[in-house]
């Protein structure tokens, strides 16, 4: 079966690990888990009748932008950039990481920008106006909550769809 590496990227405590846990195990924990190293979780799904394994790479510990190096993102077929909606500065971090990662992997690499913690949207610092301008610049943006599960499934499947499309031959002989 096709296996695809996906990297989670974003500032500290935006919810990268929580999103994976919600997606893979349908659980949410309020405790802040910080350990060291890289954890890879696996999830199998079917996209356009193609079964595939998503290998979800998550940095644990020092997972801020300083830690993003070539060896972590090398070989990734897709990227999820995660922002904490309640902390505006985490958007700048995500956009900076996006530049770095796309420079390494190529600018056509499938990726989605997740504005997480939608359950706390009363205290969001990121406005719909900002989100609209990001979308207008061609970025796929989704509001998620690892806590309620909002759009978590959709986020990973949207990325998987983009990866399958990226694999498809540009023209097909009939
Ligand atoms: N309310 C709320 N808290 C969240 C959400 N996602 C993550 N958190 C909390 O934010 C903190 C950091 O989450 P974590 O997944 O460890 O962040 P990471 O450093 O990006 O991996 C933890 O206390 C989580 O429980 C969310 O969608 N809503
Ligand atoms: Mg984490």
mmCIF file of N, CA and C in Angstrom, residues 7 9 78-82 98 109-115 139-144 154-160 162:
data_model
loop_
_atom_site.group_PDB
_atom_site.id
_atom_site.type_symbol
_atom_site.label_atom_id
_atom_site.label_comp_id
_atom_site.label_asym_id
_atom_site.label_seq_id
_atom_site.Cartn_x
_atom_site.Cartn_y
_atom_site.Cartn_z
ATOM 1 N N UNK A 7 4.140 15.931 7.536
ATOM 2 C CA UNK A 7 4.761 16.593 8.692
ATOM 3 C C UNK A 7 3.841 17.651 9.268
ATOM 4 N N UNK A 9 3.692 21.028 11.298
ATOM 5 C CA UNK A 9 4.590 22.146 11.531
ATOM 6 C C UNK A 9 3.828 23.300 12.163
ATOM 7 N N UNK A 78 3.236 15.677 2.090
ATOM 8 C CA UNK A 78 2.246 16.692 2.446
ATOM 9 C C UNK A 78 2.605 17.329 3.773
ATOM 10 N N UNK A 79 2.094 18.536 3.978
ATOM 11 C CA UNK A 79 2.431 19.293 5.185
ATOM 12 C C UNK A 79 1.171 19.889 5.792
ATOM 13 N N UNK A 80 1.090 19.833 7.107
ATOM 14 C CA UNK A 80 0.022 20.532 7.818
ATOM 15 C C UNK A 80 0.660 21.599 8.685
ATOM 16 N N UNK A 81 0.285 22.845 8.425
ATOM 17 C CA UNK A 81 0.772 23.965 9.230
ATOM 18 C C UNK A 81 -0.322 24.313 10.224
ATOM 19 N N UNK A 82 0.044 24.374 11.484
ATOM 20 C CA UNK A 82 -0.960 24.567 12.522
ATOM 21 C C UNK A 82 -0.729 25.906 13.229
ATOM 22 N N UNK A 98 6.202 27.717 6.465
ATOM 23 C CA UNK A 98 5.724 27.342 5.135
ATOM 24 C C UNK A 98 6.778 27.715 4.082
ATOM 25 N N UNK A 109 4.272 21.347 -3.287
ATOM 26 C CA UNK A 109 3.997 20.333 -2.261
ATOM 27 C C UNK A 109 2.630 20.589 -1.615
ATOM 28 N N UNK A 110 1.741 19.573 -1.623
ATOM 29 C CA UNK A 110 0.419 19.752 -1.017
ATOM 30 C C UNK A 110 0.532 20.137 0.458
ATOM 31 N N UNK A 111 -0.260 21.149 0.837
ATOM 32 C CA UNK A 111 -0.249 21.565 2.240
ATOM 33 C C UNK A 111 -1.550 22.277 2.584
ATOM 34 N N UNK A 112 -1.884 22.226 3.865
ATOM 35 C CA UNK A 112 -3.093 22.878 4.371
ATOM 36 C C UNK A 112 -2.707 23.654 5.631
ATOM 37 N N UNK A 113 -3.322 24.819 5.786
ATOM 38 C CA UNK A 113 -3.090 25.658 6.966
ATOM 39 C C UNK A 113 -4.283 25.503 7.899
ATOM 40 N N UNK A 114 -4.034 25.057 9.110
ATOM 41 C CA UNK A 114 -5.111 24.835 10.071
ATOM 42 C C UNK A 114 -5.086 25.911 11.144
ATOM 43 N N UNK A 115 -6.212 26.599 11.300
ATOM 44 C CA UNK A 115 -6.333 27.547 12.409
ATOM 45 C C UNK A 115 -7.087 26.788 13.493
ATOM 46 N N UNK A 139 -3.946 29.718 -0.522
ATOM 47 C CA UNK A 139 -3.665 28.741 0.528
ATOM 48 C C UNK A 139 -4.966 28.074 0.962
ATOM 49 N N UNK A 140 -4.950 26.757 1.132
ATOM 50 C CA UNK A 140 -6.109 26.057 1.678
ATOM 51 C C UNK A 140 -6.102 26.232 3.188
ATOM 52 N N UNK A 141 -7.178 26.834 3.717
ATOM 53 C CA UNK A 141 -7.247 27.152 5.146
ATOM 54 C C UNK A 141 -8.482 26.488 5.746
ATOM 55 N N UNK A 142 -8.319 25.861 6.900
ATOM 56 C CA UNK A 142 -9.459 25.267 7.606
ATOM 57 C C UNK A 142 -9.397 25.648 9.079
ATOM 58 N N UNK A 143 -10.574 25.911 9.653
ATOM 59 C CA UNK A 143 -10.667 26.109 11.103
ATOM 60 C C UNK A 143 -10.888 24.751 11.751
ATOM 61 N N UNK A 144 -10.078 24.420 12.741
ATOM 62 C CA UNK A 144 -10.193 23.106 13.374
ATOM 63 C C UNK A 144 -10.291 23.246 14.892
ATOM 64 N N UNK A 154 -11.665 16.184 8.149
ATOM 65 C CA UNK A 154 -11.631 16.911 6.862
ATOM 66 C C UNK A 154 -10.244 17.432 6.545
ATOM 67 N N UNK A 155 -9.524 17.867 7.568
ATOM 68 C CA UNK A 155 -8.203 18.447 7.337
ATOM 69 C C UNK A 155 -7.255 17.402 6.758
ATOM 70 N N UNK A 156 -7.249 16.226 7.383
ATOM 71 C CA UNK A 156 -6.343 15.184 6.907
ATOM 72 C C UNK A 156 -6.808 14.638 5.551
ATOM 73 N N UNK A 157 -8.139 14.508 5.373
ATOM 74 C CA UNK A 157 -8.569 13.960 4.089
ATOM 75 C C UNK A 157 -8.407 14.977 2.960
ATOM 76 N N UNK A 158 -8.543 16.273 3.262
ATOM 77 C CA UNK A 158 -8.285 17.287 2.225
ATOM 78 C C UNK A 158 -6.830 17.208 1.767
ATOM 79 N N UNK A 159 -5.942 17.040 2.732
ATOM 80 C CA UNK A 159 -4.526 16.929 2.378
ATOM 81 C C UNK A 159 -4.265 15.651 1.574
ATOM 82 N N UNK A 160 -4.889 14.546 1.997
ATOM 83 C CA UNK A 160 -4.707 13.274 1.283
ATOM 84 C C UNK A 160 -5.208 13.395 -0.161
ATOM 85 N N UNK A 162 -5.279 16.108 -1.951
ATOM 86 C CA UNK A 162 -4.314 16.926 -2.690
ATOM 87 C C UNK A 162 -3.089 16.097 -3.062
#
